[in-house]
Amino acid sequence: MPDILHRIGIKSSSPKNTYQALTTCEGLAAWWTDNTRGESKVGETLRFRFGDRGGFDMKVLELVPAQRVLWQVIDGPEEWIGTQVSFDLKQDGDYTIVLFKHQGWNEAVEFMHHCSTKWAIFLLSLKSLLETGKGAPYPNDVKLDNWN
Amino acid sequence: MPDILHRIGIKSSSPKNTYQALTTCEGLAAWWTDNTRGESKVGETLRFRFGDRGGFDMKVLELVPAQRVLWQVIDGPEEWIGTQVSFDLKQDGDYTIVLFKHQGWNEAVEFMHHCSTKWAIFLLSLKSLLETGKGAPYPNDVKLDNWN
């Protein structure tokens, strides 16, 4: 099954700070979408909304402080349901490295191509948030194409 | 085998103009790397260099004006050799859509995660070039991590 994979390196941060931005509604709202609700606890659900376009409900499957976050999509676009999104963190010299995976897609449909580029845009927003204090979450995200 | 997939939509362009930016050294140098040489003809080789970091030699396998470009990597990082890079173009309403694929990776290594995000950055540079007249090719590209 095809996967979406990304890697970013964040200067002037730490795995601990980066983990905060992935596991609090305040952090998530500052780089992904300003409409983020729910609780980042294993077994609980995080709800991400993008205006009229709907959004995603993520069940939190795994949390390892400063190391790993794993979610499963339980509601959202049909192609996303059942897929898993993970963030693995480590320090490498001056950089906090985030290895990102969105796995479990059934098919490499055109929508998956869109989501891959869009994830890159949001991960660059996460990098910017941690390096400069300012991310570009929805609705201020970089627009990509006619599905945006 | 895992693939890198992306989709961008370009306003105020056309598949014909976008194809130009993918099949001339002048066009490629304006969004990917300023050090682009060679010839965009089937069977010929394009050479992309990124300062001290080396680069890629691409054999041109397929050219369909305003529709499709396919290259095969014949020199560069070990993980890239033998992989294929394609751009498929179409018009969808006000947007020229580029479906990008970098296929044939043996394994989803960490370097592939980096390359996936980096391709997104360069494709956004291509979008910017065609929409505004100004891309951000190497060495003025957005830097991503400690491998950059």
PDB file of C-alpha atoms in Angstrom:
ATOM      1  CA  MET A   1       0.000   0.000   0.000  1.00  0.00           C
ATOM      2  CA  PRO A   2       1.311   3.459  -0.857  1.00  0.00           C
ATOM      3  CA  ASP A   3       2.369   5.857   1.907  1.00  0.00           C
ATOM      4  CA  ILE A   4       2.929   9.580   2.269  1.00  0.00           C
ATOM      5  CA  LEU A   5       6.359  10.248   3.786  1.00  0.00           C
ATOM      6  CA  HIS A   6       8.054  13.479   4.842  1.00  0.00           C
ATOM      7  CA  ARG A   7      11.045  14.693   6.854  1.00  0.00           C
ATOM      8  CA  ILE A   8      11.612  18.133   8.337  1.00  0.00           C
ATOM      9  CA  GLY A   9      14.409  19.479  10.529  1.00  0.00           C
ATOM     10  CA  ILE A  10      13.628  22.148  13.109  1.00  0.00           C
ATOM     11  CA  LYS A  11      16.315  24.501  14.427  1.00  0.00           C
ATOM     12  CA  SER A  12      16.167  26.142  17.849  1.00  0.00           C
ATOM     13  CA  SER A  13      13.671  23.585  19.158  1.00  0.00           C
ATOM     14  CA  SER A  14      13.796  20.210  20.894  1.00  0.00           C
ATOM     15  CA  PRO A  15      11.916  16.921  20.634  1.00  0.00           C
ATOM     16  CA  LYS A  16      10.110  17.976  23.838  1.00  0.00           C
ATOM     17  CA  ASN A  17       8.871  21.288  22.394  1.00  0.00           C
ATOM     18  CA  THR A  18       7.998  19.676  19.087  1.00  0.00           C
ATOM     19  CA  TYR A  19       6.023  16.976  20.915  1.00  0.00           C
ATOM     20  CA  GLN A  20       4.045  19.748  22.649  1.00  0.00           C
ATOM     21  CA  ALA A  21       3.052  21.178  19.278  1.00  0.00           C
ATOM     22  CA  LEU A  22       1.753  17.721  18.269  1.00  0.00           C
ATOM     23  CA  THR A  23      -0.076  16.833  21.460  1.00  0.00           C
ATOM     24  CA  THR A  24      -1.932  19.943  22.650  1.00  0.00           C
ATOM     25  CA  CYS A  25      -4.909  21.610  20.969  1.00  0.00           C
ATOM     26  CA  GLU A  26      -3.111  24.928  21.307  1.00  0.00           C
ATOM     27  CA  GLY A  27      -0.015  23.580  19.556  1.00  0.00           C
ATOM     28  CA  LEU A  28      -1.932  21.786  16.789  1.00  0.00           C
ATOM     29  CA  ALA A  29      -4.103  24.867  16.184  1.00  0.00           C
ATOM     30  CA  ALA A  30      -0.982  26.941  15.622  1.00  0.00           C
ATOM     31  CA  TRP A  31       0.258  24.945  12.597  1.00  0.00           C
ATOM     32  CA  TRP A  32      -2.530  22.711  11.194  1.00  0.00           C
ATOM     33  CA  THR A  33      -5.974  24.211  11.660  1.00  0.00           C
ATOM     34  CA  ASP A  34      -7.187  26.837  14.071  1.00  0.00           C
ATOM     35  CA  ASN A  35     -10.293  24.690  14.626  1.00  0.00           C
ATOM     36  CA  THR A  36      -8.754  21.864  16.681  1.00  0.00           C
ATOM     37  CA  ARG A  37     -10.635  20.268  19.559  1.00  0.00           C
ATOM     38  CA  GLY A  38     -10.574  17.157  21.687  1.00  0.00           C
ATOM     39  CA  GLU A  39      -8.018  15.561  23.917  1.00  0.00           C
ATOM     40  CA  SER A  40      -4.582  14.208  23.174  1.00  0.00           C
ATOM     41  CA  LYS A  41      -4.776  11.111  25.349  1.00  0.00           C
ATOM     42  CA  VAL A  42      -4.496   7.499  24.211  1.00  0.00           C
ATOM     43  CA  GLY A  43      -7.994   6.281  23.340  1.00  0.00           C
ATOM     44  CA  GLU A  44      -9.414   9.812  23.026  1.00  0.00           C
ATOM     45  CA  THR A  45     -10.262  11.699  19.824  1.00  0.00           C
ATOM     46  CA  LEU A  46      -8.868  14.871  18.285  1.00  0.00           C
ATOM     47  CA  ARG A  47     -11.153  16.767  15.884  1.00  0.00           C
ATOM     48  CA  PHE A  48      -9.664  18.931  13.127  1.00  0.00           C
ATOM     49  CA  ARG A  49     -11.999  21.104  11.028  1.00  0.00           C
ATOM     50  CA  PHE A  50     -11.320  23.161   7.887  1.00  0.00           C
ATOM     51  CA  GLY A  51     -14.296  25.474   7.409  1.00  0.00           C
ATOM     52  CA  ASP A  52     -16.889  24.191   4.928  1.00  0.00           C
ATOM     53  CA  ARG A  53     -14.547  21.452   3.760  1.00  0.00           C
ATOM     54  CA  GLY A  54     -15.115  19.231   6.754  1.00  0.00           C
ATOM     55  CA  GLY A  55     -12.126  17.688   8.446  1.00  0.00           C
ATOM     56  CA  PHE A  56     -10.718  14.680  10.240  1.00  0.00           C
ATOM     57  CA  ASP A  57     -11.319  12.875  13.519  1.00  0.00           C
ATOM     58  CA  MET A  58      -8.215  11.157  14.823  1.00  0.00           C
ATOM     59  CA  LYS A  59      -8.187   8.538  17.553  1.00  0.00           C
ATOM     60  CA  VAL A  60      -4.960   8.788  19.538  1.00  0.00           C
ATOM     61  CA  LEU A  61      -3.313   5.345  19.460  1.00  0.00           C
ATOM     62  CA  GLU A  62       0.177   5.972  20.824  1.00  0.00           C
ATOM     63  CA  LEU A  63       1.986   8.756  22.702  1.00  0.00           C
ATOM     64  CA  VAL A  64       5.643   8.524  23.710  1.00  0.00           C
ATOM     65  CA  PRO A  65       6.750  11.874  25.143  1.00  0.00           C
ATOM     66  CA  ALA A  66       9.369  13.632  22.998  1.00  0.00           C
ATOM     67  CA  GLN A  67       9.487  10.592  20.668  1.00  0.00           C
ATOM     68  CA  ARG A  68       6.334   9.469  18.932  1.00  0.00           C
ATOM     69  CA  VAL A  69       2.705  10.291  18.150  1.00  0.00           C
ATOM     70  CA  LEU A  70       0.350   7.895  16.329  1.00  0.00           C
ATOM     71  CA  TRP A  71      -3.235   8.624  15.291  1.00  0.00           C
ATOM     72  CA  GLN A  72      -5.843   6.613  13.423  1.00  0.00           C
ATOM     73  CA  VAL A  73      -8.362   8.393  11.220  1.00  0.00           C
ATOM     74  CA  ILE A  74     -11.862   7.429  12.367  1.00  0.00           C
ATOM     75  CA  ASP A  75     -13.849  10.054  10.442  1.00  0.00           C
ATOM     76  CA  GLY A  76     -13.211  12.251   7.408  1.00  0.00           C
ATOM     77  CA  PRO A  77     -12.892  11.701   3.646  1.00  0.00           C
ATOM     78  CA  GLU A  78     -13.556   8.089   2.683  1.00  0.00           C
ATOM     79  CA  GLU A  79      -9.956   7.599   1.483  1.00  0.00           C
ATOM     80  CA  TRP A  80      -8.605   8.627   4.896  1.00  0.00           C
ATOM     81  CA  ILE A  81     -10.735   6.401   7.123  1.00  0.00           C
ATOM     82  CA  GLY A  82      -8.647   3.672   8.712  1.00  0.00           C
ATOM     83  CA  THR A  83      -5.333   5.238   7.661  1.00  0.00           C
ATOM     84  CA  GLN A  84      -2.698   6.086  10.267  1.00  0.00           C
ATOM     85  CA  VAL A  85      -0.673   9.253  10.769  1.00  0.00           C
ATOM     86  CA  SER A  86       2.573   9.181  12.754  1.00  0.00           C
ATOM     87  CA  PHE A  87       5.296  11.590  13.818  1.00  0.00           C
ATOM     88  CA  ASP A  88       8.648  10.235  15.042  1.00  0.00           C
ATOM     89  CA  LEU A  89      10.989  12.700  16.719  1.00  0.00           C
ATOM     90  CA  LYS A  90      14.726  12.710  17.384  1.00  0.00           C
ATOM     91  CA  GLN A  91      17.544  15.178  17.862  1.00  0.00           C
ATOM     92  CA  ASP A  92      20.279  15.232  15.194  1.00  0.00           C
ATOM     93  CA  GLY A  93      22.917  17.894  15.871  1.00  0.00           C
ATOM     94  CA  ASP A  94      21.245  21.309  15.862  1.00  0.00           C
ATOM     95  CA  TYR A  95      18.000  19.938  14.437  1.00  0.00           C
ATOM     96  CA  THR A  96      14.944  18.229  15.809  1.00  0.00           C
ATOM     97  CA  ILE A  97      14.019  15.784  13.073  1.00  0.00           C
ATOM     98  CA  VAL A  98      10.388  14.871  12.424  1.00  0.00           C
ATOM     99  CA  LEU A  99       9.775  11.757  10.365  1.00  0.00           C
ATOM    100  CA  PHE A 100       6.186  11.846   9.200  1.00  0.00           C
ATOM    101  CA  LYS A 101       4.140   8.985   7.742  1.00  0.00           C
ATOM    102  CA  HIS A 102       0.545   8.805   6.567  1.00  0.00           C
ATOM    103  CA  GLN A 103       0.089   5.099   5.936  1.00  0.00           C
ATOM    104  CA  GLY A 104      -2.590   2.662   4.912  1.00  0.00           C
ATOM    105  CA  TRP A 105      -3.975   4.278   1.758  1.00  0.00           C
ATOM    106  CA  ASN A 106      -5.735   1.709  -0.397  1.00  0.00           C
ATOM    107  CA  GLU A 107      -4.733   3.260  -3.697  1.00  0.00           C
ATOM    108  CA  ALA A 108      -2.478   6.014  -5.009  1.00  0.00           C
ATOM    109  CA  VAL A 109      -5.459   8.105  -6.126  1.00  0.00           C
ATOM    110  CA  GLU A 110      -5.123  11.708  -7.304  1.00  0.00           C
ATOM    111  CA  PHE A 111      -6.416  12.921  -3.928  1.00  0.00           C
ATOM    112  CA  MET A 112      -3.462  11.176  -2.271  1.00  0.00           C
ATOM    113  CA  HIS A 113      -1.065  13.221  -4.455  1.00  0.00           C
ATOM    114  CA  HIS A 114      -2.833  16.390  -3.236  1.00  0.00           C
ATOM    115  CA  CYS A 115      -2.683  15.310   0.413  1.00  0.00           C
ATOM    116  CA  SER A 116       1.032  14.512   0.130  1.00  0.00           C
ATOM    117  CA  THR A 117       1.903  18.046  -1.015  1.00  0.00           C
ATOM    118  CA  LYS A 118      -0.527  19.561   1.474  1.00  0.00           C
ATOM    119  CA  TRP A 119       1.098  17.647   4.351  1.00  0.00           C
ATOM    120  CA  ALA A 120       4.461  19.115   3.261  1.00  0.00           C
ATOM    121  CA  ILE A 121       2.924  22.596   3.446  1.00  0.00           C
ATOM    122  CA  PHE A 122       1.586  21.984   6.966  1.00  0.00           C
ATOM    123  CA  LEU A 123       4.846  20.405   8.162  1.00  0.00           C
ATOM    124  CA  LEU A 124       6.697  23.515   6.942  1.00  0.00           C
ATOM    125  CA  SER A 125       4.138  25.473   8.980  1.00  0.00           C
ATOM    126  CA  LEU A 126       5.054  23.348  12.042  1.00  0.00           C
ATOM    127  CA  LYS A 127       8.755  24.057  11.377  1.00  0.00           C
ATOM    128  CA  SER A 128       8.042  27.778  11.102  1.00  0.00           C
ATOM    129  CA  LEU A 129       5.957  27.781  14.294  1.00  0.00           C
ATOM    130  CA  LEU A 130       8.784  26.241  16.307  1.00  0.00           C
ATOM    131  CA  GLU A 131      11.585  28.271  14.713  1.00  0.00           C
ATOM    132  CA  THR A 132       9.900  31.676  14.584  1.00  0.00           C
ATOM    133  CA  GLY A 133       6.842  31.454  16.854  1.00  0.00           C
ATOM    134  CA  LYS A 134       4.501  31.775  13.882  1.00  0.00           C
ATOM    135  CA  GLY A 135       2.930  28.939  11.863  1.00  0.00           C
ATOM    136  CA  ALA A 136       0.472  29.151   8.979  1.00  0.00           C
ATOM    137  CA  PRO A 137      -2.481  26.966  10.024  1.00  0.00           C
ATOM    138  CA  TYR A 138      -5.783  26.863   8.129  1.00  0.00           C
ATOM    139  CA  PRO A 139      -7.334  29.276   7.139  1.00  0.00           C
ATOM    140  CA  ASN A 140      -3.965  31.035   6.637  1.00  0.00           C
ATOM    141  CA  ASP A 141      -2.285  28.021   5.016  1.00  0.00           C
ATOM    142  CA  VAL A 142      -0.541  28.157   1.644  1.00  0.00           C
ATOM    143  CA  LYS A 143      -3.169  27.266  -0.966  1.00  0.00           C
ATOM    144  CA  LEU A 144      -2.185  24.532  -3.371  1.00  0.00           C
ATOM    145  CA  ASP A 145      -4.705  23.780  -6.080  1.00  0.00           C
ATOM    146  CA  ASN A 146      -8.400  23.690  -7.022  1.00  0.00           C
ATOM    147  CA  TRP A 147      -9.137  21.261  -4.175  1.00  0.00           C
ATOM    148  CA  ASN A 148      -7.983  23.745  -1.611  1.00  0.00           C
TER     149      ASN A 148
ATOM    150  CA  MET B   1       7.793  -0.253  -4.008  1.00  0.00           C
ATOM    151  CA  PRO B   2       7.128   3.104  -2.326  1.00  0.00           C
ATOM    152  CA  ASP B   3       6.605   6.219  -4.437  1.00  0.00           C
ATOM    153  CA  ILE B   4       6.765   9.949  -3.900  1.00  0.00           C
ATOM    154  CA  LEU B   5       3.548  11.585  -5.140  1.00  0.00           C
ATOM    155  CA  HIS B   6       2.510  15.238  -5.370  1.00  0.00           C
ATOM    156  CA  ARG B   7      -0.159  17.429  -6.965  1.00  0.00           C
ATOM    157  CA  ILE B   8      -0.039  21.157  -7.590  1.00  0.00           C
ATOM    158  CA  GLY B   9      -2.505  23.473  -9.336  1.00  0.00           C
ATOM    159  CA  ILE B  10      -1.172  26.482 -11.228  1.00  0.00           C
ATOM    160  CA  LYS B  11      -3.357  29.516 -11.882  1.00  0.00           C
ATOM    161  CA  SER B  12      -2.845  31.873 -14.831  1.00  0.00           C
ATOM    162  CA  SER B  13      -0.836  29.291 -16.755  1.00  0.00           C
ATOM    163  CA  SER B  14      -1.545  26.494 -19.230  1.00  0.00           C
ATOM    164  CA  PRO B  15      -0.313  22.955 -19.803  1.00  0.00           C
ATOM    165  CA  LYS B  16       1.734  24.381 -22.711  1.00  0.00           C
ATOM    166  CA  ASN B  17       3.537  26.973 -20.546  1.00  0.00           C
ATOM    167  CA  THR B  18       4.013  24.477 -17.743  1.00  0.00           C
ATOM    168  CA  TYR B  19       5.499  21.975 -20.192  1.00  0.00           C
ATOM    169  CA  GLN B  20       7.998  24.665 -21.276  1.00  0.00           C
ATOM    170  CA  ALA B  21       9.166  25.052 -17.678  1.00  0.00           C
ATOM    171  CA  LEU B  22       9.782  21.274 -17.551  1.00  0.00           C
ATOM    172  CA  THR B  23      11.485  20.834 -20.910  1.00  0.00           C
ATOM    173  CA  THR B  24      13.903  23.728 -21.364  1.00  0.00           C
ATOM    174  CA  CYS B  25      17.104  24.381 -19.394  1.00  0.00           C
ATOM    175  CA  GLU B  26      15.962  27.965 -18.909  1.00  0.00           C
ATOM    176  CA  GLY B  27      12.630  26.827 -17.460  1.00  0.00           C
ATOM    177  CA  LEU B  28      14.117  24.110 -15.238  1.00  0.00           C
ATOM    178  CA  ALA B  29      16.810  26.508 -13.972  1.00  0.00           C
ATOM    179  CA  ALA B  30      14.119  28.936 -12.876  1.00  0.00           C
ATOM    180  CA  TRP B  31      12.471  26.558 -10.376  1.00  0.00           C
ATOM    181  CA  TRP B  32      14.748  23.566  -9.584  1.00  0.00           C
ATOM    182  CA  THR B  33      18.429  24.467  -9.770  1.00  0.00           C
ATOM    183  CA  ASP B  34      20.167  27.326 -11.521  1.00  0.00           C
ATOM    184  CA  ASN B  35      22.820  24.828 -12.641  1.00  0.00           C
ATOM    185  CA  THR B  36      20.830  22.899 -15.264  1.00  0.00           C
ATOM    186  CA  ARG B  37      22.447  21.708 -18.478  1.00  0.00           C
ATOM    187  CA  GLY B  38      21.857  19.257 -21.287  1.00  0.00           C
ATOM    188  CA  GLU B  39      19.101  18.728 -23.768  1.00  0.00           C
ATOM    189  CA  SER B  40      15.446  17.900 -23.271  1.00  0.00           C
ATOM    190  CA  LYS B  41      15.110  15.417 -26.127  1.00  0.00           C
ATOM    191  CA  VAL B  42      14.138  11.768 -25.859  1.00  0.00           C
ATOM    192  CA  GLY B  43      17.331   9.743 -25.383  1.00  0.00           C
ATOM    193  CA  GLU B  44      19.367  12.765 -24.293  1.00  0.00           C
ATOM    194  CA  THR B  45      20.491  13.666 -20.756  1.00  0.00           C
ATOM    195  CA  LEU B  46      19.675  16.601 -18.468  1.00  0.00           C
ATOM    196  CA  ARG B  47      22.219  17.419 -15.739  1.00  0.00           C
ATOM    197  CA  PHE B  48      21.101  19.101 -12.522  1.00  0.00           C
ATOM    198  CA  ARG B  49      23.746  20.250 -10.018  1.00  0.00           C
ATOM    199  CA  PHE B  50      23.392  21.582  -6.470  1.00  0.00           C
ATOM    200  CA  GLY B  51      26.743  23.130  -5.517  1.00  0.00           C
ATOM    201  CA  ASP B  52      29.001  20.832  -3.481  1.00  0.00           C
ATOM    202  CA  ARG B  53      26.157  18.393  -2.924  1.00  0.00           C
ATOM    203  CA  GLY B  54      26.355  16.867  -6.379  1.00  0.00           C
ATOM    204  CA  GLY B  55      23.185  16.349  -8.315  1.00  0.00           C
ATOM    205  CA  PHE B  56      21.284  14.176 -10.752  1.00  0.00           C
ATOM    206  CA  ASP B  57      21.611  13.110 -14.375  1.00  0.00           C
ATOM    207  CA  MET B  58      18.270  12.357 -15.974  1.00  0.00           C
ATOM    208  CA  LYS B  59      17.801  10.501 -19.232  1.00  0.00           C
ATOM    209  CA  VAL B  60      14.739  11.813 -21.036  1.00  0.00           C
ATOM    210  CA  LEU B  61      12.473   8.815 -21.728  1.00  0.00           C
ATOM    211  CA  GLU B  62       9.200  10.385 -22.829  1.00  0.00           C
ATOM    212  CA  LEU B  63       7.977  13.807 -23.963  1.00  0.00           C
ATOM    213  CA  VAL B  64       4.365  14.503 -24.906  1.00  0.00           C
ATOM    214  CA  PRO B  65       3.930  18.244 -25.490  1.00  0.00           C
ATOM    215  CA  ALA B  66       1.644  19.893 -22.940  1.00  0.00           C
ATOM    216  CA  GLN B  67       0.914  16.474 -21.395  1.00  0.00           C
ATOM    217  CA  ARG B  68       3.755  14.417 -20.031  1.00  0.00           C
ATOM    218  CA  VAL B  69       7.459  14.344 -19.163  1.00  0.00           C
ATOM    219  CA  LEU B  70       9.276  11.191 -18.013  1.00  0.00           C
ATOM    220  CA  TRP B  71      12.907  10.983 -16.915  1.00  0.00           C
ATOM    221  CA  GLN B  72      15.064   8.134 -15.626  1.00  0.00           C
ATOM    222  CA  VAL B  73      17.821   8.835 -13.124  1.00  0.00           C
ATOM    223  CA  ILE B  74      21.113   7.544 -14.550  1.00  0.00           C
ATOM    224  CA  ASP B  75      23.510   9.224 -12.098  1.00  0.00           C
ATOM    225  CA  GLY B  76      23.212  10.729  -8.618  1.00  0.00           C
ATOM    226  CA  PRO B  77      22.718   9.374  -5.087  1.00  0.00           C
ATOM    227  CA  GLU B  78      22.684   5.578  -5.021  1.00  0.00           C
ATOM    228  CA  GLU B  79      19.025   5.490  -3.893  1.00  0.00           C
ATOM    229  CA  TRP B  80      17.975   7.512  -6.940  1.00  0.00           C
ATOM    230  CA  ILE B  81      19.692   5.536  -9.671  1.00  0.00           C
ATOM    231  CA  GLY B  82      17.163   3.692 -11.809  1.00  0.00           C
ATOM    232  CA  THR B  83      14.186   5.562 -10.339  1.00  0.00           C
ATOM    233  CA  GLN B  84      11.809   7.462 -12.618  1.00  0.00           C
ATOM    234  CA  VAL B  85      10.433  10.983 -12.324  1.00  0.00           C
ATOM    235  CA  SER B  86       7.264  11.974 -14.182  1.00  0.00           C
ATOM    236  CA  PHE B  87       5.062  15.031 -14.588  1.00  0.00           C
ATOM    237  CA  ASP B  88       1.545  14.651 -16.025  1.00  0.00           C
ATOM    238  CA  LEU B  89      -0.262  17.838 -17.032  1.00  0.00           C
ATOM    239  CA  LYS B  90      -3.915  18.682 -17.582  1.00  0.00           C
ATOM    240  CA  GLN B  91      -6.231  21.677 -17.386  1.00  0.00           C
ATOM    241  CA  ASP B  92      -8.957  21.607 -14.730  1.00  0.00           C
ATOM    242  CA  GLY B  93     -11.036  24.782 -14.677  1.00  0.00           C
ATOM    243  CA  ASP B  94      -8.757  27.736 -13.916  1.00  0.00           C
ATOM    244  CA  TYR B  95      -5.862  25.502 -12.931  1.00  0.00           C
ATOM    245  CA  THR B  96      -3.144  23.623 -14.740  1.00  0.00           C
ATOM    246  CA  ILE B  97      -2.747  20.476 -12.672  1.00  0.00           C
ATOM    247  CA  VAL B  98       0.641  18.778 -12.356  1.00  0.00           C
ATOM    248  CA  LEU B  99       0.617  15.212 -11.094  1.00  0.00           C
ATOM    249  CA  PHE B 100       4.134  14.363 -10.025  1.00  0.00           C
ATOM    250  CA  LYS B 101       5.561  10.910  -9.334  1.00  0.00           C
ATOM    251  CA  HIS B 102       9.050   9.787  -8.312  1.00  0.00           C
ATOM    252  CA  GLN B 103       8.796   6.027  -8.577  1.00  0.00           C
ATOM    253  CA  GLY B 104      10.955   2.947  -8.214  1.00  0.00           C
ATOM    254  CA  TRP B 105      12.536   3.497  -4.807  1.00  0.00           C
ATOM    255  CA  ASN B 106      13.736   0.216  -3.354  1.00  0.00           C
ATOM    256  CA  GLU B 107      12.965   1.098   0.246  1.00  0.00           C
ATOM    257  CA  ALA B 108      11.241   3.854   2.203  1.00  0.00           C
ATOM    258  CA  VAL B 109      14.540   5.029   3.711  1.00  0.00           C
ATOM    259  CA  GLU B 110      14.856   8.256   5.724  1.00  0.00           C
ATOM    260  CA  PHE B 111      16.418   9.964   2.690  1.00  0.00           C
ATOM    261  CA  MET B 112      13.238   9.231   0.737  1.00  0.00           C
ATOM    262  CA  HIS B 113      11.211  11.114   3.400  1.00  0.00           C
ATOM    263  CA  HIS B 114      13.566  14.099   2.916  1.00  0.00           C
ATOM    264  CA  CYS B 115      13.305  13.937  -0.872  1.00  0.00           C
ATOM    265  CA  SER B 116       9.505  13.819  -0.712  1.00  0.00           C
ATOM    266  CA  THR B 117       9.278  17.070   1.256  1.00  0.00           C
ATOM    267  CA  LYS B 118      12.008  18.648  -0.853  1.00  0.00           C
ATOM    268  CA  TRP B 119      10.113  17.808  -4.073  1.00  0.00           C
ATOM    269  CA  ALA B 120       7.071  19.570  -2.591  1.00  0.00           C
ATOM    270  CA  ILE B 121       9.209  22.653  -1.980  1.00  0.00           C
ATOM    271  CA  PHE B 122      10.480  22.644  -5.572  1.00  0.00           C
ATOM    272  CA  LEU B 123       7.020  22.031  -7.035  1.00  0.00           C
ATOM    273  CA  LEU B 124       5.757  25.051  -5.078  1.00  0.00           C
ATOM    274  CA  SER B 125       8.673  26.927  -6.658  1.00  0.00           C
ATOM    275  CA  LEU B 126       7.436  25.781 -10.113  1.00  0.00           C
ATOM    276  CA  LYS B 127       3.932  26.998  -9.217  1.00  0.00           C
ATOM    277  CA  SER B 128       5.312  30.348  -8.090  1.00  0.00           C
ATOM    278  CA  LEU B 129       7.427  30.709 -11.234  1.00  0.00           C
ATOM    279  CA  LEU B 130       4.404  30.245 -13.489  1.00  0.00           C
ATOM    280  CA  GLU B 131       2.003  32.315 -11.399  1.00  0.00           C
ATOM    281  CA  THR B 132       4.284  35.231 -10.506  1.00  0.00           C
ATOM    282  CA  GLY B 133       7.301  34.984 -12.825  1.00  0.00           C
ATOM    283  CA  LYS B 134       9.583  34.144  -9.912  1.00  0.00           C
ATOM    284  CA  GLY B 135      10.566  30.691  -8.675  1.00  0.00           C
ATOM    285  CA  ALA B 136      12.961  29.758  -5.867  1.00  0.00           C
ATOM    286  CA  PRO B 137      15.477  27.377  -7.464  1.00  0.00           C
ATOM    287  CA  TYR B 138      18.660  26.200  -5.716  1.00  0.00           C
ATOM    288  CA  PRO B 139      20.600  27.995  -4.219  1.00  0.00           C
ATOM    289  CA  ASN B 140      17.625  30.167  -3.244  1.00  0.00           C
ATOM    290  CA  ASP B 141      15.371  27.232  -2.355  1.00  0.00           C
ATOM    291  CA  VAL B 142      13.599  26.889   0.999  1.00  0.00           C
ATOM    292  CA  LYS B 143      15.953  24.934   3.277  1.00  0.00           C
ATOM    293  CA  LEU B 144      14.425  21.948   4.987  1.00  0.00           C
ATOM    294  CA  ASP B 145      16.715  20.129   7.398  1.00  0.00           C
ATOM    295  CA  ASN B 146      20.299  19.144   8.209  1.00  0.00           C
ATOM    296  CA  TRP B 147      20.648  17.346   4.851  1.00  0.00           C
ATOM    297  CA  ASN B 148      20.008  20.535   2.967  1.00  0.00           C
TER     298      ASN B 148
END
